[in-house]
Amino acid sequence: MTEMVQKPNMLIIMVDQLRYDCLGYSNQAPVLTPHLDKLASEGMWFDRAYNHIPICGPARQSFVCGRRAEAFGGLWNFSLGMQIGALEPTSYSWARSLQGAGYRNGYIGKWDVHPTYDPTHYGYDLFVSSDEKYRERTKAQYPELAYTEGFFGEIDPLPLEDTRTHQTAAMATALMKQLSEESAGSPWQLRVNFQEPHLPCRPVAEFAAMYPPESIPEWGSFRETFANKPYIQSQQLRNWEIEHYDWADWAPIVARYYAIISQLDDAVGKLLAGLDALGQSENTVVIFTTDHGDMCGGHRMLDKHYVLYEDVVKVPLIVRWPGVIAPGSRCEQFVQTLLDLPPTLLAISEAEPLVDHRLHGESLLPLLLGAEPAGWREEVVASFNGAQFGLYTQRMIRTREWKYIWNCTDVDELYDMYHDPHELHNVIHHPANKTVLAELRKRLYHILYEDGDGIVQNDWMRDQLLEGRKG
């Protein structure tokens, strides 16, 4: 590790609902993201980064405290569906630990951690509610503006510089400059939270023109039949009134998703140019990731609820640290992004070790330095508990070869990820898989129990996993 004159600044860019395969650097979907591709080429790209709970509020609350949502009761979004609590300000926050290590912290954009308390109650010195400012500015400048196509999206008639992506980038650049000036040589940490590409996708015409709908290829999972799958998956199509959609209906929606990602990439490029203009790029760790992915037509589904397909749990993660991370690095280890980043940030900041708060992730610092730590995890675990369409408990364990999904009140799912990467064929009942299924259930149980997941804290649910009492 290169000896540092001072602790590095940290710029954490989190976007909303971005699929792993929709960055150009992934070499999968035909999406153009030159600025993020450049960022990845200058640092480390993670091939196996996974979200641990693919829903906005719980994922973001977990990121603040470094623990699985089930450990503190953040089971679903507090703003939709049945009333539920949120992460309280009395909870641990790694941002406070960074303050103790000499950092000045700023936060801008989407929050979703608590309906009442903003980031200044969780260890941030400065907070800008960029979406509120964007709405106020747009209402004043464009009083006749109206969007009419709901969740399915449409072309944004605003000038590019007045769109939410670029207004967020402009406000974030200004906040970064303020942090830098007020820190007076001390390190700073800034979290920038874009709301794109979360639906509805509204790219401007310039970016929409890059993706004619007729040029958009089908997802590999699009010809889903839902045979031997949990009932709730086909019900989701009925909830959204899309059960009769074919690819001709989906292609324009996916095209707008691609387009808003390219527009978002342009906005991120402007933010990174702002960092360059401050002359602080060489001593700033830049982290880019998302809270979770998006179905966006995958398996014929919309949004992200009631499934743990790769579409929603596999996420992009990029870390650039000049002079420390070798440019063009790739990491193929399993990473639980929003659980592993908190201990990573603590390690980078040289914050005091935690005494009475157990984090559920592992520091990525050894991986960033090019090491292969002994005993690194061989699986990732994710969960889902319900949303605005009702309660539904799921737990997932994903290894390199297999994915097992425990659906507590419906048929379980087992996918051979080598031979069925699009997760179309549920082989849970295949006799040849009996041994591997038992092993996956056992591994899942022990991880859930260790992390304090209440769903396995009684004999009935324990026996589903350990005794195979599941149809």
GROMACS .gro file of C-alpha atoms in nm:
model
  471
    1MET     CA    1   0.000   0.000   0.000
    2THR     CA    2   0.134   0.341  -0.095
    3GLU     CA    3   0.216   0.552   0.211
    4MET     CA    4  -0.031   0.839   0.229
    5VAL     CA    5   0.058   1.191   0.336
    6GLN     CA    6  -0.298   1.232   0.461
    7LYS     CA    7  -0.617   1.030   0.476
    8PRO     CA    8  -0.797   1.019   0.142
    9ASN     CA    9  -1.121   1.196   0.069
   10MET     CA   10  -1.416   0.973  -0.019
   11LEU     CA   11  -1.669   1.037  -0.295
   12ILE     CA   12  -1.947   0.776  -0.282
   13ILE     CA   13  -2.183   0.783  -0.581
   14MET     CA   14  -2.496   0.575  -0.537
   15VAL     CA   15  -2.755   0.552  -0.812
   16ASP     CA   16  -3.098   0.392  -0.789
   17GLN     CA   17  -3.209   0.063  -0.946
   18LEU     CA   18  -2.922   0.004  -1.190
   19ARG     CA   19  -2.869  -0.343  -1.337
   20TYR     CA   20  -2.518  -0.489  -1.335
   21ASP     CA   21  -2.539  -0.571  -1.707
   22CYS     CA   22  -2.632  -0.216  -1.809
   23LEU     CA   23  -2.291  -0.055  -1.784
   24GLY     CA   24  -2.073  -0.071  -2.091
   25TYR     CA   25  -1.784  -0.212  -1.886
   26SER     CA   26  -1.987  -0.528  -1.818
   27ASN     CA   27  -1.979  -0.614  -2.191
   28GLN     CA   28  -2.339  -0.733  -2.176
   29ALA     CA   29  -2.630  -0.501  -2.261
   30PRO     CA   30  -2.558  -0.246  -2.540
   31VAL     CA   31  -2.560   0.059  -2.312
   32LEU     CA   32  -2.310   0.340  -2.366
   33THR     CA   33  -2.152   0.464  -2.041
   34PRO     CA   34  -1.813   0.612  -2.137
   35HIS     CA   35  -1.751   0.805  -1.813
   36LEU     CA   36  -1.824   0.510  -1.585
   37ASP     CA   37  -1.626   0.280  -1.814
   38LYS     CA   38  -1.330   0.516  -1.778
   39LEU     CA   39  -1.373   0.519  -1.400
   40ALA     CA   40  -1.374   0.137  -1.395
   41SER     CA   41  -1.062   0.122  -1.615
   42GLU     CA   42  -0.881   0.347  -1.366
   43GLY     CA   43  -0.968   0.135  -1.064
   44MET     CA   44  -1.129  -0.197  -0.972
   45TRP     CA   45  -1.440  -0.353  -1.126
   46PHE     CA   46  -1.623  -0.618  -0.924
   47ASP     CA   47  -1.763  -0.910  -1.124
   48ARG     CA   48  -1.961  -1.062  -0.836
   49ALA     CA   49  -2.104  -0.776  -0.632
   50TYR     CA   50  -2.448  -0.840  -0.484
   51ASN     CA   51  -2.715  -0.647  -0.301
   52HIS     CA   52  -2.845  -0.812   0.019
   53ILE     CA   53  -3.203  -0.682   0.004
   54PRO     CA   54  -3.334  -0.544  -0.329
   55ILE     CA   55  -3.566  -0.271  -0.210
   56CYS     CA   56  -3.474   0.095  -0.167
   57GLY     CA   57  -3.537   0.185   0.198
   58PRO     CA   58  -3.408  -0.129   0.369
   59ALA     CA   59  -3.097  -0.138   0.148
   60ARG     CA   60  -3.011   0.224   0.224
   61GLN     CA   61  -3.079   0.186   0.596
   62SER     CA   62  -2.847  -0.116   0.601
   63PHE     CA   63  -2.576   0.087   0.430
   64VAL     CA   64  -2.593   0.351   0.702
   65CYS     CA   65  -2.544   0.104   0.989
   66GLY     CA   66  -2.368  -0.191   0.820
   67ARG     CA   67  -2.621  -0.455   0.926
   68ARG     CA   68  -2.886  -0.664   0.752
   69ALA     CA   69  -3.228  -0.499   0.754
   70GLU     CA   70  -3.385  -0.789   0.946
   71ALA     CA   71  -3.150  -0.717   1.239
   72PHE     CA   72  -3.313  -0.378   1.306
   73GLY     CA   73  -3.661  -0.424   1.159
   74GLY     CA   74  -3.630  -0.236   0.829
   75LEU     CA   75  -3.822  -0.501   0.638
   76TRP     CA   76  -3.974  -0.294   0.357
   77ASN     CA   77  -4.014   0.070   0.247
   78PHE     CA   78  -4.175   0.269   0.526
   79SER     CA   79  -4.348   0.492   0.271
   80LEU     CA   80  -4.557   0.217   0.105
   81GLY     CA   81  -4.774  -0.067   0.232
   82MET     CA   82  -4.823  -0.151   0.598
   83GLN     CA   83  -4.667   0.087   0.847
   84ILE     CA   84  -4.323  -0.013   0.968
   85GLY     CA   85  -4.040   0.147   1.159
   86ALA     CA   86  -3.711   0.276   1.024
   87LEU     CA   87  -3.348   0.303   1.133
   88GLU     CA   88  -3.348   0.540   1.428
   89PRO     CA   89  -3.086   0.815   1.483
   90THR     CA   90  -2.973   0.635   1.799
   91SER     CA   91  -2.848   0.349   1.578
   92TYR     CA   92  -2.485   0.311   1.483
   93SER     CA   93  -2.372   0.504   1.174
   94TRP     CA   94  -2.030   0.467   1.014
   95ALA     CA   95  -2.049   0.835   0.915
   96ARG     CA   96  -2.014   0.925   1.284
   97SER     CA   97  -1.707   0.704   1.307
   98LEU     CA   98  -1.560   0.894   1.013
   99GLN     CA   99  -1.631   1.220   1.194
  100GLY     CA  100  -1.436   1.081   1.489
  101ALA     CA  101  -1.150   1.003   1.250
  102GLY     CA  102  -1.135   1.367   1.137
  103TYR     CA  103  -1.367   1.364   0.835
  104ARG     CA  104  -1.620   1.630   0.740
  105ASN     CA  105  -1.923   1.462   0.586
  106GLY     CA  106  -2.172   1.577   0.325
  107TYR     CA  107  -2.484   1.413   0.183
  108ILE     CA  108  -2.697   1.500  -0.117
  109GLY     CA  109  -2.993   1.331  -0.280
  110LYS     CA  110  -3.220   1.038  -0.206
  111TRP     CA  111  -3.231   0.937   0.162
  112ASP     CA  112  -3.502   0.674   0.241
  113VAL     CA  113  -3.354   0.600   0.584
  114HIS     CA  114  -3.611   0.771   0.807
  115PRO     CA  115  -3.934   0.965   0.733
  116THR     CA  116  -3.854   1.236   0.988
  117TYR     CA  117  -3.480   1.255   1.052
  118ASP     CA  118  -3.242   1.363   0.776
  119PRO     CA  119  -2.872   1.270   0.734
  120THR     CA  120  -2.754   1.535   0.980
  121HIS     CA  121  -2.892   1.309   1.255
  122TYR     CA  122  -2.670   1.022   1.136
  123GLY     CA  123  -2.325   1.178   1.123
  124TYR     CA  124  -2.342   1.419   0.830
  125ASP     CA  125  -2.237   1.781   0.871
  126LEU     CA  126  -2.410   1.904   0.555
  127PHE     CA  127  -2.723   1.784   0.376
  128VAL     CA  128  -2.878   1.903   0.050
  129SER     CA  129  -3.224   1.775  -0.043
  130SER     CA  130  -3.156   1.793  -0.414
  131ASP     CA  131  -3.487   1.641  -0.525
  132GLU     CA  132  -3.681   1.901  -0.326
  133LYS     CA  133  -3.473   2.180  -0.476
  134TYR     CA  134  -3.514   2.030  -0.824
  135ARG     CA  135  -3.893   2.018  -0.790
  136GLU     CA  136  -3.912   2.373  -0.663
  137ARG     CA  137  -3.691   2.505  -0.940
  138THR     CA  138  -3.874   2.313  -1.212
  139LYS     CA  139  -4.217   2.427  -1.090
  140ALA     CA  140  -4.100   2.789  -1.094
  141GLN     CA  141  -3.931   2.775  -1.436
  142TYR     CA  142  -4.165   2.535  -1.616
  143PRO     CA  143  -4.510   2.575  -1.455
  144GLU     CA  144  -4.686   2.403  -1.747
  145LEU     CA  145  -4.466   2.090  -1.740
  146ALA     CA  146  -4.664   1.768  -1.700
  147TYR     CA  147  -4.563   1.404  -1.730
  148THR     CA  148  -4.843   1.173  -1.839
  149GLU     CA  149  -4.709   0.818  -1.890
  150GLY     CA  150  -4.666   0.711  -1.529
  151PHE     CA  151  -4.419   0.437  -1.439
  152PHE     CA  152  -4.354   0.343  -1.802
  153GLY     CA  153  -4.169   0.668  -1.872
  154GLU     CA  154  -4.150   0.919  -2.157
  155ILE     CA  155  -3.923   1.177  -2.320
  156ASP     CA  156  -3.830   1.465  -2.092
  157PRO     CA  157  -3.887   1.799  -2.272
  158LEU     CA  158  -3.655   1.991  -2.038
  159PRO     CA  159  -3.313   2.116  -2.152
  160LEU     CA  160  -3.047   1.867  -2.042
  161GLU     CA  161  -2.894   2.107  -1.789
  162ASP     CA  162  -3.235   2.142  -1.619
  163THR     CA  163  -3.308   1.769  -1.583
  164ARG     CA  164  -3.287   1.599  -1.246
  165THR     CA  165  -2.973   1.404  -1.340
  166HIS     CA  166  -2.778   1.715  -1.429
  167GLN     CA  167  -2.924   1.937  -1.158
  168THR     CA  168  -2.821   1.675  -0.902
  169ALA     CA  169  -2.470   1.666  -1.049
  170ALA     CA  170  -2.445   2.045  -1.040
  171MET     CA  171  -2.562   2.068  -0.678
  172ALA     CA  172  -2.331   1.782  -0.579
  173THR     CA  173  -2.034   1.954  -0.742
  174ALA     CA  174  -2.111   2.272  -0.548
  175LEU     CA  175  -2.143   2.077  -0.222
  176MET     CA  176  -1.814   1.899  -0.290
  177LYS     CA  177  -1.642   2.235  -0.340
  178GLN     CA  178  -1.795   2.364  -0.016
  179LEU     CA  179  -1.679   2.055   0.175
  180SER     CA  180  -1.331   2.088   0.034
  181GLU     CA  181  -1.306   2.455   0.131
  182GLU     CA  182  -1.453   2.411   0.478
  183SER     CA  183  -1.238   2.106   0.557
  184ALA     CA  184  -0.927   2.324   0.553
  185GLY     CA  185  -0.695   2.041   0.460
  186SER     CA  186  -0.876   1.773   0.660
  187PRO     CA  187  -1.035   1.485   0.468
  188TRP     CA  188  -1.396   1.489   0.358
  189GLN     CA  189  -1.655   1.229   0.264
  190LEU     CA  190  -1.943   1.302   0.028
  191ARG     CA  191  -2.235   1.073  -0.055
  192VAL     CA  192  -2.407   1.164  -0.382
  193ASN     CA  193  -2.739   0.985  -0.438
  194PHE     CA  194  -2.894   1.005  -0.783
  195GLN     CA  195  -3.256   0.890  -0.824
  196GLU     CA  196  -3.200   0.754  -1.173
  197PRO     CA  197  -3.245   0.510  -1.342
  198HIS     CA  198  -3.535   0.420  -1.109
  199LEU     CA  199  -3.861   0.417  -1.300
  200PRO     CA  200  -4.022   0.617  -1.450
  201CYS     CA  201  -3.737   0.671  -1.697
  202ARG     CA  202  -3.750   1.013  -1.863
  203PRO     CA  203  -3.445   1.074  -2.081
  204VAL     CA  204  -3.414   1.382  -2.297
  205ALA     CA  205  -3.450   1.335  -2.675
  206GLU     CA  206  -3.072   1.351  -2.727
  207PHE     CA  207  -3.014   1.034  -2.528
  208ALA     CA  208  -3.338   0.863  -2.627
  209ALA     CA  209  -3.232   0.887  -2.993
  210MET     CA  210  -2.931   0.665  -2.913
  211TYR     CA  211  -3.157   0.363  -2.859
  212PRO     CA  212  -3.424   0.299  -3.125
  213PRO     CA  213  -3.667   0.044  -2.975
  214GLU     CA  214  -3.630  -0.186  -3.276
  215SER     CA  215  -3.259  -0.219  -3.196
  216ILE     CA  216  -3.308  -0.336  -2.836
  217PRO     CA  217  -3.236  -0.710  -2.790
  218GLU     CA  218  -3.460  -0.926  -2.574
  219TRP     CA  219  -3.337  -1.019  -2.230
  220GLY     CA  220  -3.230  -1.381  -2.214
  221SER     CA  221  -3.502  -1.443  -1.956
  222PHE     CA  222  -3.786  -1.279  -2.145
  223ARG     CA  223  -3.959  -1.598  -2.261
  224GLU     CA  224  -4.049  -1.683  -1.902
  225THR     CA  225  -4.344  -1.922  -1.857
  226PHE     CA  226  -4.348  -1.926  -1.472
  227ALA     CA  227  -4.376  -2.306  -1.482
  228ASN     CA  228  -4.292  -2.448  -1.138
  229LYS     CA  229  -4.234  -2.095  -1.009
  230PRO     CA  230  -4.398  -1.923  -0.708
  231TYR     CA  231  -4.746  -1.793  -0.789
  232ILE     CA  232  -4.662  -1.439  -0.683
  233GLN     CA  233  -4.435  -1.392  -0.985
  234SER     CA  234  -4.712  -1.427  -1.242
  235GLN     CA  235  -4.939  -1.227  -1.012
  236GLN     CA  236  -4.698  -0.936  -1.034
  237LEU     CA  237  -4.771  -0.912  -1.406
  238ARG     CA  238  -5.140  -0.879  -1.324
  239ASN     CA  239  -5.070  -0.619  -1.055
  240TRP     CA  240  -4.892  -0.402  -1.312
  241GLU     CA  241  -5.140  -0.490  -1.593
  242ILE     CA  242  -4.861  -0.618  -1.817
  243GLU     CA  243  -4.951  -0.987  -1.842
  244HIS     CA  244  -5.011  -0.956  -2.217
  245TYR     CA  245  -4.700  -0.751  -2.299
  246ASP     CA  246  -4.472  -0.890  -2.567
  247TRP     CA  247  -4.127  -0.761  -2.660
  248ALA     CA  248  -4.279  -0.502  -2.893
  249ASP     CA  249  -4.438  -0.347  -2.583
  250TRP     CA  250  -4.128  -0.381  -2.370
  251ALA     CA  251  -3.862  -0.262  -2.618
  252PRO     CA  252  -3.953   0.111  -2.590
  253ILE     CA  253  -3.952   0.084  -2.209
  254VAL     CA  254  -3.611  -0.083  -2.205
  255ALA     CA  255  -3.483   0.170  -2.459
  256ARG     CA  256  -3.575   0.453  -2.222
  257TYR     CA  257  -3.400   0.268  -1.939
  258TYR     CA  258  -3.083   0.245  -2.150
  259ALA     CA  259  -3.116   0.612  -2.244
  260ILE     CA  260  -3.154   0.743  -1.889
  261ILE     CA  261  -2.849   0.537  -1.788
  262SER     CA  262  -2.645   0.705  -2.061
  263GLN     CA  263  -2.779   1.043  -1.947
  264LEU     CA  264  -2.691   0.956  -1.588
  265ASP     CA  265  -2.341   0.858  -1.703
  266ASP     CA  266  -2.305   1.204  -1.857
  267ALA     CA  267  -2.407   1.364  -1.526
  268VAL     CA  268  -2.159   1.148  -1.332
  269GLY     CA  269  -1.893   1.258  -1.580
  270LYS     CA  270  -1.962   1.620  -1.492
  271LEU     CA  271  -1.935   1.542  -1.121
  272LEU     CA  272  -1.598   1.369  -1.173
  273ALA     CA  273  -1.482   1.666  -1.381
  274GLY     CA  274  -1.570   1.884  -1.082
  275LEU     CA  275  -1.346   1.668  -0.864
  276ASP     CA  276  -1.066   1.710  -1.118
  277ALA     CA  277  -1.119   2.087  -1.115
  278LEU     CA  278  -1.067   2.091  -0.739
  279GLY     CA  279  -0.732   1.921  -0.791
  280GLN     CA  280  -0.824   1.646  -0.548
  281SER     CA  281  -0.877   1.341  -0.770
  282GLU     CA  282  -0.540   1.191  -0.679
  283ASN     CA  283  -0.625   1.177  -0.308
  284THR     CA  284  -0.991   1.079  -0.334
  285VAL     CA  285  -1.137   0.731  -0.322
  286VAL     CA  286  -1.430   0.722  -0.565
  287ILE     CA  287  -1.690   0.450  -0.513
  288PHE     CA  288  -1.973   0.392  -0.758
  289THR     CA  289  -2.260   0.153  -0.693
  290THR     CA  290  -2.638   0.121  -0.665
  291ASP     CA  291  -2.892   0.005  -0.409
  292HIS     CA  292  -3.022  -0.280  -0.630
  293GLY     CA  293  -3.109  -0.369  -0.988
  294ASP     CA  294  -3.429  -0.366  -1.196
  295MET     CA  295  -3.634  -0.632  -1.372
  296CYS     CA  296  -3.713  -0.389  -1.660
  297GLY     CA  297  -3.876  -0.664  -1.866
  298GLY     CA  298  -3.653  -0.946  -1.743
  299HIS     CA  299  -3.877  -1.250  -1.682
  300ARG     CA  300  -4.149  -1.022  -1.828
  301MET     CA  301  -4.158  -0.832  -1.497
  302LEU     CA  302  -4.149  -0.467  -1.390
  303ASP     CA  303  -3.965  -0.305  -1.099
  304LYS     CA  304  -3.809  -0.543  -0.843
  305HIS     CA  305  -4.053  -0.693  -0.595
  306TYR     CA  306  -4.100  -1.055  -0.480
  307VAL     CA  307  -3.807  -1.201  -0.673
  308LEU     CA  308  -3.436  -1.254  -0.613
  309TYR     CA  309  -3.328  -1.298  -0.974
  310GLU     CA  310  -2.986  -1.174  -1.085
  311ASP     CA  311  -3.166  -0.879  -1.248
  312VAL     CA  312  -3.224  -0.723  -0.906
  313VAL     CA  313  -2.955  -0.866  -0.675
  314LYS     CA  314  -2.643  -0.845  -0.890
  315VAL     CA  315  -2.513  -0.488  -0.897
  316PRO     CA  316  -2.227  -0.281  -1.038
  317LEU     CA  317  -1.944  -0.178  -0.805
  318ILE     CA  318  -1.643   0.031  -0.902
  319VAL     CA  319  -1.370   0.163  -0.671
  320ARG     CA  320  -1.095   0.399  -0.787
  321TRP     CA  321  -0.808   0.495  -0.556
  322PRO     CA  322  -0.514   0.646  -0.746
  323GLY     CA  323  -0.176   0.514  -0.637
  324VAL     CA  324  -0.331   0.235  -0.432
  325ILE     CA  325  -0.562   0.032  -0.659
  326ALA     CA  326  -0.397  -0.090  -0.977
  327PRO     CA  327  -0.578   0.050  -1.285
  328GLY     CA  328  -0.780  -0.206  -1.477
  329SER     CA  329  -0.817  -0.439  -1.178
  330ARG     CA  330  -1.100  -0.692  -1.164
  331CYS     CA  331  -1.224  -0.873  -0.855
  332GLU     CA  332  -1.404  -1.205  -0.896
  333GLN     CA  333  -1.476  -1.267  -0.528
  334PHE     CA  334  -1.831  -1.255  -0.392
  335VAL     CA  335  -1.904  -0.913  -0.242
  336GLN     CA  336  -2.210  -0.798  -0.043
  337THR     CA  337  -2.183  -0.439  -0.156
  338LEU     CA  338  -2.377  -0.236   0.101
  339LEU     CA  339  -2.267  -0.460   0.389
  340ASP     CA  340  -1.899  -0.473   0.292
  341LEU     CA  341  -1.858  -0.102   0.220
  342PRO     CA  342  -1.907   0.018   0.581
  343PRO     CA  343  -1.613  -0.183   0.724
  344THR     CA  344  -1.413  -0.085   0.413
  345LEU     CA  345  -1.471   0.284   0.475
  346LEU     CA  346  -1.378   0.243   0.840
  347ALA     CA  347  -1.054   0.072   0.740
  348ILE     CA  348  -0.965   0.339   0.484
  349SER     CA  349  -1.040   0.620   0.730
  350GLU     CA  350  -0.842   0.448   1.009
  351ALA     CA  351  -1.141   0.501   1.238
  352GLU     CA  352  -1.142   0.358   1.589
  353PRO     CA  353  -1.239  -0.012   1.598
  354LEU     CA  354  -1.601  -0.084   1.687
  355VAL     CA  355  -1.653  -0.229   2.034
  356ASP     CA  356  -2.025  -0.294   2.076
  357HIS     CA  357  -2.160  -0.303   1.719
  358ARG     CA  358  -2.112  -0.605   1.493
  359LEU     CA  359  -2.106  -0.530   1.123
  360HIS     CA  360  -2.244  -0.793   0.888
  361GLY     CA  361  -1.989  -0.736   0.611
  362GLU     CA  362  -1.615  -0.767   0.562
  363SER     CA  363  -1.366  -0.498   0.468
  364LEU     CA  364  -1.282  -0.497   0.098
  365LEU     CA  365  -0.947  -0.332   0.166
  366PRO     CA  366  -0.743  -0.652   0.115
  367LEU     CA  367  -0.919  -0.710  -0.219
  368LEU     CA  368  -0.859  -0.350  -0.323
  369LEU     CA  369  -0.490  -0.398  -0.254
  370GLY     CA  370  -0.482  -0.704  -0.479
  371ALA     CA  371  -0.467  -0.969  -0.207
  372GLU     CA  372  -0.661  -1.297  -0.198
  373PRO     CA  373  -0.768  -1.322   0.167
  374ALA     CA  374  -0.781  -1.672   0.310
  375GLY     CA  375  -1.130  -1.780   0.405
  376TRP     CA  376  -1.313  -1.520   0.195
  377ARG     CA  377  -1.683  -1.604   0.155
  378GLU     CA  378  -1.795  -1.853  -0.109
  379GLU     CA  379  -2.154  -1.730  -0.124
  380VAL     CA  380  -2.380  -1.427  -0.094
  381VAL     CA  381  -2.711  -1.410   0.089
  382ALA     CA  382  -3.009  -1.185   0.012
  383SER     CA  383  -3.359  -1.141   0.148
  384PHE     CA  384  -3.702  -0.997   0.075
  385ASN     CA  385  -3.992  -0.951   0.315
  386GLY     CA  386  -4.274  -0.777   0.132
  387ALA     CA  387  -4.378  -0.445  -0.016
  388GLN     CA  388  -4.688  -0.257  -0.126
  389PHE     CA  389  -4.840  -0.576  -0.273
  390GLY     CA  390  -4.835  -0.770   0.055
  391LEU     CA  391  -4.605  -0.975   0.278
  392TYR     CA  392  -4.379  -1.241   0.130
  393THR     CA  393  -4.068  -1.386   0.292
  394GLN     CA  394  -3.771  -1.495   0.082
  395ARG     CA  395  -3.409  -1.578   0.159
  396MET     CA  396  -3.146  -1.651  -0.109
  397ILE     CA  397  -2.803  -1.809  -0.109
  398ARG     CA  398  -2.594  -1.780  -0.425
  399THR     CA  399  -2.273  -1.974  -0.492
  400ARG     CA  400  -2.077  -1.982  -0.816
  401GLU     CA  401  -2.274  -2.281  -0.940
  402TRP     CA  402  -2.610  -2.264  -0.765
  403LYS     CA  403  -2.878  -2.027  -0.646
  404TYR     CA  404  -3.128  -2.147  -0.384
  405ILE     CA  405  -3.426  -1.932  -0.282
  406TRP     CA  406  -3.621  -2.025   0.028
  407ASN     CA  407  -3.980  -1.907  -0.024
  408CYS     CA  408  -4.129  -1.970   0.319
  409THR     CA  409  -4.492  -1.990   0.198
  410ASP     CA  410  -4.455  -2.118  -0.160
  411VAL     CA  411  -4.243  -2.350  -0.370
  412ASP     CA  412  -3.869  -2.299  -0.326
  413GLU     CA  413  -3.641  -2.222  -0.622
  414LEU     CA  414  -3.312  -2.381  -0.725
  415TYR     CA  415  -3.120  -2.269  -1.032
  416ASP     CA  416  -2.814  -2.422  -1.195
  417MET     CA  417  -2.632  -2.098  -1.269
  418TYR     CA  418  -2.375  -2.261  -1.499
  419HIS     CA  419  -2.630  -2.420  -1.731
  420ASP     CA  420  -2.925  -2.185  -1.673
  421PRO     CA  421  -2.780  -1.836  -1.619
  422HIS     CA  422  -3.116  -1.673  -1.699
  423GLU     CA  423  -3.290  -1.866  -1.420
  424LEU     CA  424  -3.571  -2.002  -1.633
  425HIS     CA  425  -3.579  -2.359  -1.503
  426ASN     CA  426  -3.652  -2.427  -1.138
  427VAL     CA  427  -3.487  -2.762  -1.060
  428ILE     CA  428  -3.582  -2.772  -0.692
  429HIS     CA  429  -3.753  -3.113  -0.727
  430HIS     CA  430  -3.492  -3.285  -0.944
  431PRO     CA  431  -3.374  -3.598  -0.757
  432ALA     CA  432  -3.011  -3.543  -0.860
  433ASN     CA  433  -3.007  -3.213  -0.668
  434LYS     CA  434  -3.110  -3.353  -0.329
  435THR     CA  435  -2.761  -3.342  -0.178
  436VAL     CA  436  -2.667  -2.996  -0.300
  437LEU     CA  437  -3.006  -2.863  -0.190
  438ALA     CA  438  -2.955  -2.993   0.163
  439GLU     CA  439  -2.610  -2.836   0.178
  440LEU     CA  440  -2.734  -2.497   0.053
  441ARG     CA  441  -3.019  -2.497   0.304
  442LYS     CA  442  -2.778  -2.573   0.585
  443ARG     CA  443  -2.536  -2.298   0.482
  444LEU     CA  444  -2.821  -2.050   0.448
  445TYR     CA  445  -2.958  -2.135   0.792
  446HIS     CA  446  -2.627  -2.081   0.968
  447ILE     CA  447  -2.564  -1.744   0.801
  448LEU     CA  448  -2.916  -1.621   0.880
  449TYR     CA  449  -2.891  -1.738   1.240
  450GLU     CA  450  -2.551  -1.579   1.291
  451ASP     CA  451  -2.676  -1.246   1.153
  452GLY     CA  452  -2.982  -1.242   1.380
  453ASP     CA  453  -3.254  -1.305   1.121
  454GLY     CA  454  -3.572  -1.370   1.319
  455ILE     CA  455  -3.722  -1.594   1.052
  456VAL     CA  456  -3.500  -1.885   1.164
  457GLN     CA  457  -3.537  -1.830   1.537
  458ASN     CA  458  -3.808  -2.094   1.586
  459ASP     CA  459  -3.811  -2.471   1.543
  460TRP     CA  460  -4.067  -2.482   1.262
  461MET     CA  461  -3.869  -2.257   1.031
  462ARG     CA  462  -3.537  -2.407   1.134
  463ASP     CA  463  -3.665  -2.751   1.042
  464GLN     CA  464  -3.766  -2.635   0.695
  465LEU     CA  465  -3.399  -2.574   0.625
  466LEU     CA  466  -3.216  -2.827   0.842
  467GLU     CA  467  -3.464  -3.117   0.820
  468GLY     CA  468  -3.586  -3.051   0.466
  469ARG     CA  469  -3.948  -3.007   0.579
  470LYS     CA  470  -4.041  -2.819   0.266
  471GLY     CA  471  -4.238  -2.931  -0.038
   0.00000   0.00000   0.00000
